[in-house]
Amino acid sequence: MTEPTTPDLRPAPSDQSPGVAAPTGLLEMERRLSLLGDVATWEDVDPEAHRVWDAPYGPPEEWGLLIESHEIPGPHGPVPVRVYTPQAAADGPRPCLVWLHGGGFMHGDLDMPEGDHVSRGVAGRADAVVVSVDYRLCDEIDGSPGRPFPGGPEHVTAPIPLDDVCAAVAWTRDSAGALGIDPARVAIGGASAGGDLAAAASLRLADEGTLLAASLLMYPVTHPLRPEPDAEESAALALTPPMLRFPRETMQAMSGNYIGRPLEEATPYDFPGLATREQLAGLPRTYIEADEYDDLRVGGRHYAEQLREAGVDVEYAVRRGVCHGHLNRVGLAEARQSMDRMGQLVREL
């Protein structure tokens, strides 16, 4: 298992907050993290530090792509998808990535950077087709209704989002000719909650005898509760601002809200980290990337170890200098590096 290296980006003077000192020699997101301090809520953050935190990192990437929206059939009603296809002529069928945004199983959409910008970036880098899936979302933890989807149902819990994802994979393969892809070169990937769904779909489809070409899991949710961190992970988490953490109570509430029943009843199709070695043994090549300043990296590392022990071809990497959700930061150097690796893996299918 390897870890990527990243260049040392010097602090950007134009973003430096007056009166708020930051250590030099840090990566850019790391520098901004240091300005937030150790306050408990966003309301307590220095306003200028908050402005710096939210400032863009750079312009969006531009790729020559044909982008089309569809509503495909699913067991709970139509599933919206967005298909990204390189405009340049292809020598033959292209590889394909079915991509799932994150959002705690409650938020996110096809337009968020983690959905749209990543889909564009991977399609362009890999000369591949990307099918981005707008799976159904759960209600808020406080009971507020989630974003409505065509066809319902009124309340969403597991396995409904996973059903949507598996329906999207089936549609993608069945539409291989129209999409210009090789159905044997279809991978699945996702970020955060989408990473959980990607891993779960890979597991369920493998159990059904429909093996995907690869899984790309970016800072994924893998377990209902975080395993214990090692010393290096603990040191990084101690430097992470509290409002960016995933403490036990947050994970418990999010995971319970997703499955809609006690966590003791969770299955590997809910959280793949619960699977046995025998269940994991049938999975395809898997890439897991964790963020340095992120509680979820502990579960990602643990899941990588589980896969390795099961004999799966797995690569685990820690993206240094970033916190959870770095793919949502357009223009961030480390986000480009993550998409570089994703694009390389998809191109190699």
JSON list of C-alpha atoms in Angstrom, two decimals, residues 120-225:
[
{"chain": "A", "resi": 120, "resn": "ARG", "atom": "CA", "xyz": [-15.50, 16.19, -15.90]},
{"chain": "A", "resi": 121, "resn": "GLY", "atom": "CA", "xyz": [-11.97, 15.76, -14.59]},
{"chain": "A", "resi": 122, "resn": "VAL", "atom": "CA", "xyz": [-11.96, 11.97, -14.73]},
{"chain": "A", "resi": 123, "resn": "ALA", "atom": "CA", "xyz": [-13.68, 11.78, -18.13]},
{"chain": "A", "resi": 124, "resn": "GLY", "atom": "CA", "xyz": [-11.14, 14.20, -19.59]},
{"chain": "A", "resi": 125, "resn": "ARG", "atom": "CA", "xyz": [-8.08, 12.63, -18.01]},
{"chain": "A", "resi": 126, "resn": "ALA", "atom": "CA", "xyz": [-9.01, 9.03, -18.78]},
{"chain": "A", "resi": 127, "resn": "ASP", "atom": "CA", "xyz": [-10.69, 9.55, -22.17]},
{"chain": "A", "resi": 128, "resn": "ALA", "atom": "CA", "xyz": [-13.55, 7.68, -20.52]},
{"chain": "A", "resi": 129, "resn": "VAL", "atom": "CA", "xyz": [-17.30, 7.93, -20.12]},
{"chain": "A", "resi": 130, "resn": "VAL", "atom": "CA", "xyz": [-18.45, 8.89, -16.62]},
{"chain": "A", "resi": 131, "resn": "VAL", "atom": "CA", "xyz": [-22.01, 8.19, -15.46]},
{"chain": "A", "resi": 132, "resn": "SER", "atom": "CA", "xyz": [-22.77, 10.34, -12.42]},
{"chain": "A", "resi": 133, "resn": "VAL", "atom": "CA", "xyz": [-25.69, 9.03, -10.36]},
{"chain": "A", "resi": 134, "resn": "ASP", "atom": "CA", "xyz": [-28.20, 11.12, -8.38]},
{"chain": "A", "resi": 135, "resn": "TYR", "atom": "CA", "xyz": [-29.20, 8.39, -5.93]},
{"chain": "A", "resi": 136, "resn": "ARG", "atom": "CA", "xyz": [-32.08, 8.93, -3.50]},
{"chain": "A", "resi": 137, "resn": "LEU", "atom": "CA", "xyz": [-31.30, 10.74, -0.25]},
{"chain": "A", "resi": 138, "resn": "CYS", "atom": "CA", "xyz": [-32.44, 10.13, 3.31]},
{"chain": "A", "resi": 139, "resn": "ASP", "atom": "CA", "xyz": [-34.35, 12.64, 5.39]},
{"chain": "A", "resi": 140, "resn": "GLU", "atom": "CA", "xyz": [-32.36, 14.89, 7.70]},
{"chain": "A", "resi": 141, "resn": "ILE", "atom": "CA", "xyz": [-31.41, 13.48, 11.09]},
{"chain": "A", "resi": 142, "resn": "ASP", "atom": "CA", "xyz": [-33.93, 15.84, 12.72]},
{"chain": "A", "resi": 143, "resn": "GLY", "atom": "CA", "xyz": [-36.70, 14.40, 10.56]},
{"chain": "A", "resi": 144, "resn": "SER", "atom": "CA", "xyz": [-36.85, 17.23, 8.02]},
{"chain": "A", "resi": 145, "resn": "PRO", "atom": "CA", "xyz": [-37.73, 15.84, 4.60]},
{"chain": "A", "resi": 146, "resn": "GLY", "atom": "CA", "xyz": [-34.91, 15.26, 2.18]},
{"chain": "A", "resi": 147, "resn": "ARG", "atom": "CA", "xyz": [-34.75, 16.46, -1.41]},
{"chain": "A", "resi": 148, "resn": "PRO", "atom": "CA", "xyz": [-37.65, 14.91, -3.38]},
{"chain": "A", "resi": 149, "resn": "PHE", "atom": "CA", "xyz": [-36.99, 12.50, -6.22]},
{"chain": "A", "resi": 150, "resn": "PRO", "atom": "CA", "xyz": [-39.24, 11.40, -9.07]},
{"chain": "A", "resi": 151, "resn": "GLY", "atom": "CA", "xyz": [-41.46, 8.51, -8.06]},
{"chain": "A", "resi": 152, "resn": "GLY", "atom": "CA", "xyz": [-40.75, 8.64, -4.32]},
{"chain": "A", "resi": 153, "resn": "PRO", "atom": "CA", "xyz": [-40.75, 6.91, -1.90]},
{"chain": "A", "resi": 154, "resn": "GLU", "atom": "CA", "xyz": [-41.66, 9.44, 0.77]},
{"chain": "A", "resi": 155, "resn": "HIS", "atom": "CA", "xyz": [-39.00, 8.30, 3.25]},
{"chain": "A", "resi": 156, "resn": "VAL", "atom": "CA", "xyz": [-35.64, 6.87, 2.21]},
{"chain": "A", "resi": 157, "resn": "THR", "atom": "CA", "xyz": [-33.43, 4.51, 4.18]},
{"chain": "A", "resi": 158, "resn": "ALA", "atom": "CA", "xyz": [-31.08, 1.70, 3.18]},
{"chain": "A", "resi": 159, "resn": "PRO", "atom": "CA", "xyz": [-31.11, -0.17, 0.87]},
{"chain": "A", "resi": 160, "resn": "ILE", "atom": "CA", "xyz": [-32.98, 2.33, -1.36]},
{"chain": "A", "resi": 161, "resn": "PRO", "atom": "CA", "xyz": [-29.89, 4.43, -2.29]},
{"chain": "A", "resi": 162, "resn": "LEU", "atom": "CA", "xyz": [-27.94, 1.22, -3.00]},
{"chain": "A", "resi": 163, "resn": "ASP", "atom": "CA", "xyz": [-30.81, -0.05, -5.17]},
{"chain": "A", "resi": 164, "resn": "ASP", "atom": "CA", "xyz": [-30.58, 3.15, -7.22]},
{"chain": "A", "resi": 165, "resn": "VAL", "atom": "CA", "xyz": [-26.84, 2.71, -7.65]},
{"chain": "A", "resi": 166, "resn": "CYS", "atom": "CA", "xyz": [-27.11, -0.92, -8.74]},
{"chain": "A", "resi": 167, "resn": "ALA", "atom": "CA", "xyz": [-29.86, 0.08, -11.20]},
{"chain": "A", "resi": 168, "resn": "ALA", "atom": "CA", "xyz": [-27.52, 2.70, -12.64]},
{"chain": "A", "resi": 169, "resn": "VAL", "atom": "CA", "xyz": [-24.75, 0.12, -13.07]},
{"chain": "A", "resi": 170, "resn": "ALA", "atom": "CA", "xyz": [-27.14, -2.25, -14.82]},
{"chain": "A", "resi": 171, "resn": "TRP", "atom": "CA", "xyz": [-28.36, 0.53, -17.14]},
{"chain": "A", "resi": 172, "resn": "THR", "atom": "CA", "xyz": [-24.80, 1.55, -17.92]},
{"chain": "A", "resi": 173, "resn": "ARG", "atom": "CA", "xyz": [-23.84, -1.96, -18.94]},
{"chain": "A", "resi": 174, "resn": "ASP", "atom": "CA", "xyz": [-27.05, -2.54, -20.88]},
{"chain": "A", "resi": 175, "resn": "SER", "atom": "CA", "xyz": [-26.50, 0.76, -22.72]},
{"chain": "A", "resi": 176, "resn": "ALA", "atom": "CA", "xyz": [-22.86, 0.03, -23.57]},
{"chain": "A", "resi": 177, "resn": "GLY", "atom": "CA", "xyz": [-23.41, 0.34, -27.32]},
{"chain": "A", "resi": 178, "resn": "ALA", "atom": "CA", "xyz": [-25.21, 3.67, -27.09]},
{"chain": "A", "resi": 179, "resn": "LEU", "atom": "CA", "xyz": [-22.70, 5.01, -24.57]},
{"chain": "A", "resi": 180, "resn": "GLY", "atom": "CA", "xyz": [-19.70, 3.84, -26.59]},
{"chain": "A", "resi": 181, "resn": "ILE", "atom": "CA", "xyz": [-18.19, 1.86, -23.71]},
{"chain": "A", "resi": 182, "resn": "ASP", "atom": "CA", "xyz": [-16.84, -1.61, -23.10]},
{"chain": "A", "resi": 183, "resn": "PRO", "atom": "CA", "xyz": [-19.21, -3.30, -20.59]},
{"chain": "A", "resi": 184, "resn": "ALA", "atom": "CA", "xyz": [-16.28, -5.34, -19.25]},
{"chain": "A", "resi": 185, "resn": "ARG", "atom": "CA", "xyz": [-14.41, -2.11, -18.37]},
{"chain": "A", "resi": 186, "resn": "VAL", "atom": "CA", "xyz": [-16.99, -0.51, -16.07]},
{"chain": "A", "resi": 187, "resn": "ALA", "atom": "CA", "xyz": [-15.67, 0.62, -12.69]},
{"chain": "A", "resi": 188, "resn": "ILE", "atom": "CA", "xyz": [-17.55, 2.20, -9.82]},
{"chain": "A", "resi": 189, "resn": "GLY", "atom": "CA", "xyz": [-16.39, 4.99, -7.56]},
{"chain": "A", "resi": 190, "resn": "GLY", "atom": "CA", "xyz": [-17.63, 7.42, -4.98]},
{"chain": "A", "resi": 191, "resn": "ALA", "atom": "CA", "xyz": [-16.68, 9.92, -2.31]},
{"chain": "A", "resi": 192, "resn": "SER", "atom": "CA", "xyz": [-17.58, 9.81, 1.40]},
{"chain": "A", "resi": 193, "resn": "ALA", "atom": "CA", "xyz": [-21.12, 8.39, 1.61]},
{"chain": "A", "resi": 194, "resn": "GLY", "atom": "CA", "xyz": [-20.86, 7.77, -2.12]},
{"chain": "A", "resi": 195, "resn": "GLY", "atom": "CA", "xyz": [-17.73, 5.75, -1.39]},
{"chain": "A", "resi": 196, "resn": "ASP", "atom": "CA", "xyz": [-19.73, 3.57, 0.97]},
{"chain": "A", "resi": 197, "resn": "LEU", "atom": "CA", "xyz": [-22.38, 3.03, -1.71]},
{"chain": "A", "resi": 198, "resn": "ALA", "atom": "CA", "xyz": [-19.72, 2.26, -4.33]},
{"chain": "A", "resi": 199, "resn": "ALA", "atom": "CA", "xyz": [-18.10, -0.34, -2.07]},
{"chain": "A", "resi": 200, "resn": "ALA", "atom": "CA", "xyz": [-21.48, -1.81, -1.13]},
{"chain": "A", "resi": 201, "resn": "ALA", "atom": "CA", "xyz": [-22.60, -2.00, -4.76]},
{"chain": "A", "resi": 202, "resn": "SER", "atom": "CA", "xyz": [-19.33, -3.69, -5.71]},
{"chain": "A", "resi": 203, "resn": "LEU", "atom": "CA", "xyz": [-19.92, -6.24, -2.94]},
{"chain": "A", "resi": 204, "resn": "ARG", "atom": "CA", "xyz": [-23.56, -6.88, -3.83]},
{"chain": "A", "resi": 205, "resn": "LEU", "atom": "CA", "xyz": [-22.89, -7.19, -7.54]},
{"chain": "A", "resi": 206, "resn": "ALA", "atom": "CA", "xyz": [-19.99, -9.56, -6.89]},
{"chain": "A", "resi": 207, "resn": "ASP", "atom": "CA", "xyz": [-22.29, -11.71, -4.76]},
{"chain": "A", "resi": 208, "resn": "GLU", "atom": "CA", "xyz": [-24.75, -11.72, -7.66]},
{"chain": "A", "resi": 209, "resn": "GLY", "atom": "CA", "xyz": [-22.03, -12.82, -10.08]},
{"chain": "A", "resi": 210, "resn": "THR", "atom": "CA", "xyz": [-21.67, -9.43, -11.79]},
{"chain": "A", "resi": 211, "resn": "LEU", "atom": "CA", "xyz": [-18.11, -8.34, -11.07]},
{"chain": "A", "resi": 212, "resn": "LEU", "atom": "CA", "xyz": [-17.12, -4.75, -11.76]},
{"chain": "A", "resi": 213, "resn": "ALA", "atom": "CA", "xyz": [-13.71, -3.91, -13.21]},
{"chain": "A", "resi": 214, "resn": "ALA", "atom": "CA", "xyz": [-12.56, -1.86, -10.20]},
{"chain": "A", "resi": 215, "resn": "SER", "atom": "CA", "xyz": [-13.69, 0.25, -7.24]},
{"chain": "A", "resi": 216, "resn": "LEU", "atom": "CA", "xyz": [-12.38, 3.77, -6.57]},
{"chain": "A", "resi": 217, "resn": "LEU", "atom": "CA", "xyz": [-13.23, 4.82, -3.01]},
{"chain": "A", "resi": 218, "resn": "MET", "atom": "CA", "xyz": [-12.37, 8.41, -2.07]},
{"chain": "A", "resi": 219, "resn": "TYR", "atom": "CA", "xyz": [-12.39, 9.18, 1.68]},
{"chain": "A", "resi": 220, "resn": "PRO", "atom": "CA", "xyz": [-15.22, 6.64, 2.05]},
{"chain": "A", "resi": 221, "resn": "VAL", "atom": "CA", "xyz": [-17.55, 5.77, 4.89]},
{"chain": "A", "resi": 222, "resn": "THR", "atom": "CA", "xyz": [-16.77, 2.09, 5.46]},
{"chain": "A", "resi": 223, "resn": "HIS", "atom": "CA", "xyz": [-18.00, 1.26, 8.98]},
{"chain": "A", "resi": 224, "resn": "PRO", "atom": "CA", "xyz": [-21.00, 2.42, 11.03]},
{"chain": "A", "resi": 225, "resn": "LEU", "atom": "CA", "xyz": [-18.60, 3.74, 13.68]}
]
